[in-house]
PDB file of C-alpha atoms and ligand atoms in Angstrom:
ATOM      1  CA  MET A   1      16.291  16.282   0.145  1.00 86.00           C
ATOM      2  CA  VAL A   2      17.232  12.868  -0.291  1.00 84.00           C
ATOM      3  CA  ASP A   3      19.492  11.863  -3.207  1.00 82.00           C
ATOM      4  CA  GLN A   4      17.016   9.318  -5.289  1.00 81.00           C
ATOM      5  CA  THR A   5      20.212   7.326  -6.124  1.00 83.00           C
ATOM      6  CA  VAL A   6      20.659   6.189  -2.463  1.00 91.00           C
ATOM      7  CA  VAL A   7      16.691   5.048  -2.306  1.00 96.00           C
ATOM      8  CA  LEU A   8      16.533   1.147  -2.711  1.00 97.00           C
ATOM      9  CA  ILE A   9      13.226  -0.370  -3.220  1.00 98.00           C
ATOM     10  CA  ARG A  10      12.969  -3.968  -2.465  1.00 98.00           C
ATOM     11  CA  HIS A  11      10.859  -6.795  -1.249  1.00 98.00           C
ATOM     12  CA  ALA A  12      10.543  -6.881   2.687  1.00 98.00           C
ATOM     13  CA  THR A  13      12.125 -10.041   4.581  1.00 97.00           C
ATOM     14  CA  ASP A  14      11.333 -11.273   8.033  1.00 97.00           C
ATOM     15  CA  ALA A  15      14.344  -9.027   9.245  1.00 97.00           C
ATOM     16  CA  ASP A  16      12.276  -5.867   8.282  1.00 97.00           C
ATOM     17  CA  LEU A  17       9.061  -6.753  10.287  1.00 97.00           C
ATOM     18  CA  LEU A  18      10.112  -4.656  13.371  1.00 97.00           C
ATOM     19  CA  ALA A  19      11.303  -1.689  11.319  1.00 97.00           C
ATOM     20  CA  LEU A  20       7.617  -1.702   9.664  1.00 97.00           C
ATOM     21  CA  GLU A  21       6.280  -0.565  12.914  1.00 97.00           C
ATOM     22  CA  TRP A  22       8.158   2.747  12.782  1.00 96.00           C
ATOM     23  CA  ASP A  23       9.484   3.002  16.174  1.00 92.00           C
ATOM     24  CA  GLY A  24       6.025   2.152  17.792  1.00 96.00           C
ATOM     25  CA  GLU A  25       3.791   4.434  15.402  1.00 96.00           C
ATOM     26  CA  TYR A  26       2.333   1.060  13.708  1.00 97.00           C
ATOM     27  CA  THR A  27       2.978  -1.457  16.506  1.00 98.00           C
ATOM     28  CA  HIS A  28      -0.599  -2.163  16.652  1.00 98.00           C
ATOM     29  CA  TYR A  29      -0.574  -3.579  13.111  1.00 98.00           C
ATOM     30  CA  ARG A  30       2.098  -5.996  14.222  1.00 97.00           C
ATOM     31  CA  ARG A  31       0.006  -9.127  13.564  1.00 97.00           C
ATOM     32  CA  MET A  32      -1.257  -7.852  10.446  1.00 97.00           C
ATOM     33  CA  TYR A  33       2.168  -7.401   9.094  1.00 97.00           C
ATOM     34  CA  SER A  34       3.092 -10.997  10.113  1.00 97.00           C
ATOM     35  CA  HIS A  35       0.229 -12.171   8.223  1.00 97.00           C
ATOM     36  CA  ALA A  36       0.983 -10.114   5.126  1.00 98.00           C
ATOM     37  CA  MET A  37       4.587 -11.647   5.232  1.00 98.00           C
ATOM     38  CA  ARG A  38       2.925 -15.187   5.657  1.00 98.00           C
ATOM     39  CA  ASP A  39       0.909 -14.291   2.516  1.00 97.00           C
ATOM     40  CA  SER A  40       3.869 -13.162   0.682  1.00 97.00           C
ATOM     41  CA  LYS A  41       5.508 -16.377   1.337  1.00 97.00           C
ATOM     42  CA  ARG A  42       2.306 -18.179  -0.404  1.00 97.00           C
ATOM     43  CA  GLY A  43       2.554 -15.783  -3.257  1.00 96.00           C
ATOM     44  CA  ASN A  44      -0.576 -13.859  -2.416  1.00 96.00           C
ATOM     45  CA  ARG A  45       1.155 -10.585  -1.590  1.00 98.00           C
ATOM     46  CA  VAL A  46       4.162  -8.561  -2.370  1.00 98.00           C
ATOM     47  CA  LEU A  47       5.594  -6.360   0.548  1.00 98.00           C
ATOM     48  CA  LEU A  48       7.902  -3.562  -0.944  1.00 98.00           C
ATOM     49  CA  VAL A  49      10.004  -1.318   1.131  1.00 98.00           C
ATOM     50  CA  ALA A  50      11.984   1.799   0.452  1.00 98.00           C
ATOM     51  CA  GLU A  51      15.378   2.074   2.247  1.00 98.00           C
ATOM     52  CA  VAL A  52      17.714   4.921   2.784  1.00 96.00           C
ATOM     53  CA  GLU A  53      21.135   3.916   4.210  1.00 94.00           C
ATOM     54  CA  GLY A  54      19.612   1.057   6.083  1.00 95.00           C
ATOM     55  CA  GLU A  55      16.531   2.624   7.245  1.00 96.00           C
ATOM     56  CA  ILE A  56      13.082   1.823   6.167  1.00 97.00           C
ATOM     57  CA  ILE A  57      11.417   5.052   5.164  1.00 97.00           C
ATOM     58  CA  GLY A  58       8.479   3.826   2.979  1.00 98.00           C
ATOM     59  CA  GLN A  59       6.473   0.872   2.036  1.00 98.00           C
ATOM     60  CA  ILE A  60       3.568  -0.083  -0.010  1.00 98.00           C
ATOM     61  CA  PHE A  61       1.896  -3.837  -0.139  1.00 98.00           C
ATOM     62  CA  ILE A  62       0.276  -5.590  -3.059  1.00 98.00           C
ATOM     63  CA  TYR A  63      -2.522  -7.945  -2.570  1.00 97.00           C
ATOM     64  CA  PHE A  64      -3.216 -10.295  -5.596  1.00 97.00           C
ATOM     65  CA  ARG A  65      -6.682 -11.617  -4.502  1.00 93.00           C
ATOM     66  CA  PRO A  66      -8.702  -8.629  -3.439  1.00 90.00           C
ATOM     67  CA  SER A  67     -12.657  -8.774  -3.216  1.00 90.00           C
ATOM     68  CA  TRP A  68     -12.547  -5.428  -5.157  1.00 89.00           C
ATOM     69  CA  SER A  69     -11.542  -7.234  -8.340  1.00 90.00           C
ATOM     70  CA  ARG A  70     -15.295  -8.182  -8.578  1.00 91.00           C
ATOM     71  CA  HIS A  71     -15.718  -4.901 -10.133  1.00 92.00           C
ATOM     72  CA  PHE A  72     -13.431  -5.999 -12.989  1.00 93.00           C
ATOM     73  CA  PRO A  73     -14.725  -9.347 -13.852  1.00 91.00           C
ATOM     74  CA  ASN A  74     -12.789  -9.846 -17.211  1.00 89.00           C
ATOM     75  CA  GLU A  75      -9.321  -9.052 -15.829  1.00 93.00           C
ATOM     76  CA  GLN A  76      -6.946  -9.620 -12.894  1.00 95.00           C
ATOM     77  CA  ALA A  77      -7.081  -6.736 -10.530  1.00 97.00           C
ATOM     78  CA  GLY A  78      -4.445  -6.209  -7.753  1.00 97.00           C
ATOM     79  CA  TYR A  79      -4.831  -4.170  -4.680  1.00 97.00           C
ATOM     80  CA  LEU A  80      -2.221  -1.671  -3.458  1.00 98.00           C
ATOM     81  CA  HIS A  81      -2.366  -0.817   0.360  1.00 97.00           C
ATOM     82  CA  SER A  82      -0.361  -0.044   3.601  1.00 97.00           C
ATOM     83  CA  PHE A  83       1.263   2.795   1.629  1.00 98.00           C
ATOM     84  CA  ARG A  84       3.320   5.224   3.520  1.00 98.00           C
ATOM     85  CA  VAL A  85       6.362   7.342   3.418  1.00 97.00           C
ATOM     86  CA  LYS A  86       8.015   8.660   6.655  1.00 97.00           C
ATOM     87  CA  SER A  87       6.984  12.449   7.018  1.00 95.00           C
ATOM     88  CA  GLN A  88      10.459  13.832   6.528  1.00 95.00           C
ATOM     89  CA  PHE A  89      11.023  11.995   3.097  1.00 96.00           C
ATOM     90  CA  ARG A  90       7.563  12.893   1.537  1.00 96.00           C
ATOM     91  CA  LYS A  91       7.222  15.056  -1.326  1.00 96.00           C
ATOM     92  CA  GLN A  92      10.368  14.090  -2.925  1.00 96.00           C
ATOM     93  CA  GLY A  93       9.027  11.342  -5.428  1.00 96.00           C
ATOM     94  CA  ILE A  94       9.510   8.110  -3.031  1.00 97.00           C
ATOM     95  CA  GLY A  95       5.841   7.318  -2.807  1.00 97.00           C
ATOM     96  CA  THR A  96       5.366   7.794  -6.736  1.00 97.00           C
ATOM     97  CA  SER A  97       8.510   5.282  -7.062  1.00 97.00           C
ATOM     98  CA  LEU A  98       6.711   2.735  -4.639  1.00 98.00           C
ATOM     99  CA  VAL A  99       3.624   2.957  -6.663  1.00 98.00           C
ATOM    100  CA  HIS A 100       5.269   2.507 -10.095  1.00 98.00           C
ATOM    101  CA  ARG A 101       7.303  -0.464  -8.923  1.00 98.00           C
ATOM    102  CA  ALA A 102       4.184  -2.086  -7.634  1.00 98.00           C
ATOM    103  CA  GLU A 103       2.470  -1.418 -10.903  1.00 98.00           C
ATOM    104  CA  SER A 104       5.408  -3.066 -12.671  1.00 98.00           C
ATOM    105  CA  ILE A 105       5.143  -6.142 -10.635  1.00 98.00           C
ATOM    106  CA  LEU A 106       1.249  -6.229 -11.265  1.00 98.00           C
ATOM    107  CA  LEU A 107       2.027  -6.021 -14.908  1.00 97.00           C
ATOM    108  CA  LYS A 108       4.781  -8.619 -14.774  1.00 97.00           C
ATOM    109  CA  ARG A 109       2.112 -11.000 -13.262  1.00 96.00           C
ATOM    110  CA  ALA A 110      -0.455 -10.020 -16.199  1.00 96.00           C
ATOM    111  CA  TYR A 111      -2.553  -7.923 -13.803  1.00 97.00           C
ATOM    112  CA  HIS A 112      -3.878  -5.104 -15.962  1.00 96.00           C
ATOM    113  CA  ARG A 113      -5.795  -3.232 -13.208  1.00 97.00           C
ATOM    114  CA  SER A 114      -4.493  -1.714 -10.015  1.00 98.00           C
ATOM    115  CA  ILE A 115      -6.849  -0.567  -7.083  1.00 97.00           C
ATOM    116  CA  ILE A 116      -6.207   1.680  -4.300  1.00 98.00           C
ATOM    117  CA  SER A 117      -8.651   2.603  -1.253  1.00 97.00           C
ATOM    118  CA  VAL A 118      -8.096   6.043  -0.057  1.00 98.00           C
ATOM    119  CA  ALA A 119      -9.880   7.717   2.741  1.00 97.00           C
ATOM    120  CA  LYS A 120     -12.288  10.247   1.592  1.00 97.00           C
ATOM    121  CA  ASP A 121     -10.648  13.122   3.806  1.00 96.00           C
ATOM    122  CA  ASN A 122      -7.069  12.362   2.802  1.00 97.00           C
ATOM    123  CA  HIS A 123      -7.184  15.026  -0.049  1.00 96.00           C
ATOM    124  CA  ASP A 124      -3.293  14.797  -0.587  1.00 94.00           C
ATOM    125  CA  ALA A 125      -3.239  11.095  -1.398  1.00 97.00           C
ATOM    126  CA  VAL A 126      -6.217  11.313  -3.731  1.00 97.00           C
ATOM    127  CA  ARG A 127      -4.501  13.919  -5.544  1.00 97.00           C
ATOM    128  CA  LEU A 128      -1.401  12.070  -5.846  1.00 98.00           C
ATOM    129  CA  TYR A 129      -3.206   9.046  -7.173  1.00 98.00           C
ATOM    130  CA  GLN A 130      -5.215  11.241  -9.651  1.00 98.00           C
ATOM    131  CA  SER A 131      -1.802  12.474 -11.009  1.00 98.00           C
ATOM    132  CA  LEU A 132      -0.518   8.997 -11.266  1.00 98.00           C
ATOM    133  CA  GLY A 133      -3.559   8.113 -13.378  1.00 98.00           C
ATOM    134  CA  TYR A 134      -5.992   6.659 -11.035  1.00 98.00           C
ATOM    135  CA  SER A 135      -9.854   7.623 -10.989  1.00 98.00           C
ATOM    136  CA  ILE A 136     -12.579   6.899  -8.513  1.00 98.00           C
ATOM    137  CA  PHE A 137     -14.851   4.076  -9.472  1.00 97.00           C
ATOM    138  CA  THR A 138     -16.784   3.645  -6.345  1.00 96.00           C
ATOM    139  CA  GLU A 139     -17.232   4.439  -2.636  1.00 96.00           C
ATOM    140  CA  ASP A 140     -17.141   2.241   0.528  1.00 96.00           C
ATOM    141  CA  PRO A 141     -18.005   2.686   4.192  1.00 96.00           C
ATOM    142  CA  GLY A 142     -14.419   1.510   5.005  1.00 94.00           C
ATOM    143  CA  ARG A 143     -15.590  -1.046   7.617  1.00 96.00           C
ATOM    144  CA  TRP A 144     -12.910  -3.395   8.584  1.00 95.00           C
ATOM    145  CA  SER A 145     -11.037  -5.087  11.736  1.00 97.00           C
ATOM    146  CA  TYR A 146      -7.864  -6.242  12.773  1.00 97.00           C
ATOM    147  CA  VAL A 147      -6.310  -8.041  15.792  1.00 97.00           C
ATOM    148  CA  ASP A 148      -3.806  -5.662  17.519  1.00 98.00           C
ATOM    149  CA  ASP A 149      -0.498  -6.688  19.207  1.00 97.00           C
ATOM    150  CA  HIS A 150      -2.499  -7.300  22.476  1.00 97.00           C
ATOM    151  CA  GLY A 151      -4.654  -9.742  20.677  1.00 97.00           C
ATOM    152  CA  ARG A 152      -7.763  -7.260  20.917  1.00 98.00           C
ATOM    153  CA  ILE A 153     -10.055  -6.842  17.955  1.00 98.00           C
ATOM    154  CA  GLN A 154      -9.839  -3.289  16.702  1.00 98.00           C
ATOM    155  CA  GLN A 155     -12.676  -2.064  14.593  1.00 98.00           C
ATOM    156  CA  VAL A 156     -12.287   0.695  11.938  1.00 97.00           C
ATOM    157  CA  GLU A 157     -14.710   2.701  10.163  1.00 97.00           C
ATOM    158  CA  GLU A 158     -13.310   5.206   7.604  1.00 97.00           C
ATOM    159  CA  PRO A 159     -15.192   5.989   4.455  1.00 97.00           C
ATOM    160  CA  VAL A 160     -13.006   5.689   1.352  1.00 98.00           C
ATOM    161  CA  HIS A 161     -12.760   6.181  -2.350  1.00 98.00           C
ATOM    162  CA  LEU A 162     -12.005   3.181  -4.326  1.00 97.00           C
ATOM    163  CA  MET A 163      -9.554   4.387  -7.100  1.00 98.00           C
ATOM    164  CA  GLN A 164      -8.357   2.268 -10.009  1.00 98.00           C
ATOM    165  CA  LYS A 165      -6.113   2.432 -13.186  1.00 98.00           C
ATOM    166  CA  ARG A 166      -5.662   0.629 -16.249  1.00 97.00           C
ATOM    167  CA  LEU A 167      -2.209  -0.648 -16.464  1.00 97.00           C
ATOM    168  CA  ILE A 168      -0.704  -0.753 -19.979  1.00 94.00           C
ATOM    169  CA  VAL A 169       2.825  -2.131 -20.831  1.00 87.00           C
ATOM    170  CA  LYS A 170       5.059   0.492 -22.096  1.00 80.00           C
TER     171      LYS A 170
HETATM  172  C1  COA B   1       0.703   9.348   0.448  1.00 77.57           C
HETATM  173  C2  COA B   1       2.317   9.319   0.537  1.00 77.57           C
HETATM  174  C3  COA B   1       2.604   7.754   0.666  1.00 77.57           C
HETATM  175  C4  COA B   1       2.858   9.771  -0.442  1.00 77.57           C
HETATM  176  O1  COA B   1       4.338   9.849  -0.555  1.00 77.57           O
HETATM  177  P1  COA B   1       5.290  10.723  -1.025  1.00 77.57           P
HETATM  178  O2  COA B   1       6.679  10.333  -0.976  1.00 77.57           O
HETATM  179  O3  COA B   1       5.187  12.114  -0.313  1.00 77.57           O
HETATM  180  O4  COA B   1       4.787  10.792  -2.505  1.00 77.57           O
HETATM  181  P2  COA B   1       5.462  11.787  -3.745  1.00 77.57           P
HETATM  182  O5  COA B   1       6.713  12.516  -3.197  1.00 77.57           O
HETATM  183  O6  COA B   1       5.616  10.876  -4.814  1.00 77.57           O
HETATM  184  O7  COA B   1       4.219  12.646  -4.091  1.00 77.57           O
HETATM  185  C5  COA B   1       3.797  13.763  -3.264  1.00 77.57           C
HETATM  186  C6  COA B   1       3.590  15.102  -3.646  1.00 77.57           C
HETATM  187  O8  COA B   1       5.035  15.567  -3.852  1.00 77.57           O
HETATM  188  C7  COA B   1       5.462  16.085  -5.370  1.00 77.57           C
HETATM  189  N1  COA B   1       6.762  15.601  -5.448  1.00 77.57           N
HETATM  190  C8  COA B   1       7.207  14.356  -5.856  1.00 77.57           C
HETATM  191  N2  COA B   1       8.497  14.690  -5.982  1.00 77.57           N
HETATM  192  C9  COA B   1       8.768  15.988  -5.789  1.00 77.57           C
HETATM  193  C10 COA B   1      10.165  16.604  -5.758  1.00 77.57           C
HETATM  194  N3  COA B   1      11.434  16.066  -6.008  1.00 77.57           N
HETATM  195  N4  COA B   1       9.980  18.067  -5.176  1.00 77.57           N
HETATM  196  C11 COA B   1       8.883  18.711  -5.020  1.00 77.57           C
HETATM  197  N5  COA B   1       7.691  17.900  -5.025  1.00 77.57           N
HETATM  198  C12 COA B   1       7.657  16.570  -5.408  1.00 77.57           C
HETATM  199  C13 COA B   1       4.313  14.976  -6.086  1.00 77.57           C
HETATM  200  O9  COA B   1       4.110  15.792  -7.286  1.00 77.57           O
HETATM  201  C14 COA B   1       3.201  15.195  -5.164  1.00 77.57           C
HETATM  202  O10 COA B   1       2.484  16.272  -5.401  1.00 77.57           O
HETATM  203  P3  COA B   1       0.931  16.616  -4.958  1.00 77.57           P
HETATM  204  O11 COA B   1       1.026  16.920  -3.497  1.00 77.57           O
HETATM  205  O12 COA B   1       0.604  17.869  -5.748  1.00 77.57           O
HETATM  206  O13 COA B   1       0.353  15.353  -5.487  1.00 77.57           O
HETATM  207  C15 COA B   1       2.674  10.190   1.918  1.00 77.57           C
HETATM  208  O14 COA B   1       2.086  11.372   1.621  1.00 77.57           O
HETATM  209  C16 COA B   1       1.980   9.674   3.089  1.00 77.57           C
HETATM  210  O15 COA B   1       2.864   8.605   3.749  1.00 77.57           O
HETATM  211  N6  COA B   1       1.016   9.859   3.715  1.00 77.57           N
HETATM  212  C17 COA B   1       0.617   9.375   5.035  1.00 77.57           C
HETATM  213  C18 COA B   1       0.125   7.890   4.825  1.00 77.57           C
HETATM  214  C19 COA B   1      -1.005   7.999   3.782  1.00 77.57           C
HETATM  215  O16 COA B   1      -1.899   8.906   3.571  1.00 77.57           O
HETATM  216  N7  COA B   1      -0.827   7.059   2.894  1.00 77.57           N
HETATM  217  C20 COA B   1      -2.021   6.794   1.660  1.00 77.57           C
HETATM  218  C21 COA B   1      -3.116   5.916   2.232  1.00 77.57           C
HETATM  219  S1  COA B   1      -4.114   5.725   0.976  1.00 77.57           S
END
């Protein structure tokens, strides 16, 4: 078990981009991560990482202009995505801490709705989000594409639940 006091949650910087590839597991997302970093410099996104003794062990990104916000016409809704914790550090509350930090950033920007999409077969994640107060509000075929590190367009199709939570200042 990792000592929670040594887990640092902070904003990612350019120097973290390689570490976000997790020793090759996510190299195919290199361009997407660079784009997300550029977006963060324009204020459209926040990239949070969890770090333990200099190693990036988790991440969550916040997007402030999601198309899903059309479901909540009278309020600002942010989208949490690219959420993951390295397997050996799971089930120790780090994911929960990342979501809580992301929610507090949304609230500071006067965003009172948080949205997450989760693959329908990702039962562990659905359960975690439910325990954090999220509920399913719609479904989506989950069709999207990205350009991989070789410049090839990759199509993804992964049916998802869209989950939401009303954020309240405590
Ligand atoms: C989803 C994910 C980010 C969660 O991260 P995590 O750090 O394991 O999350 P937490 O530790 O906060 O919570 C996970 C579970 O551990 C439990 N837990 C939290 N702290 C704990 C502790 N100290 N001791 C034992 N269990 C604990 C939580 O209650 C939760 O229980 P549940 O499985 O019954 O819901 C992680 O599983 C992951 O990276 N999965 C692969 C990628 C993925 O699916 N991402 C989500 C895409 S939508």
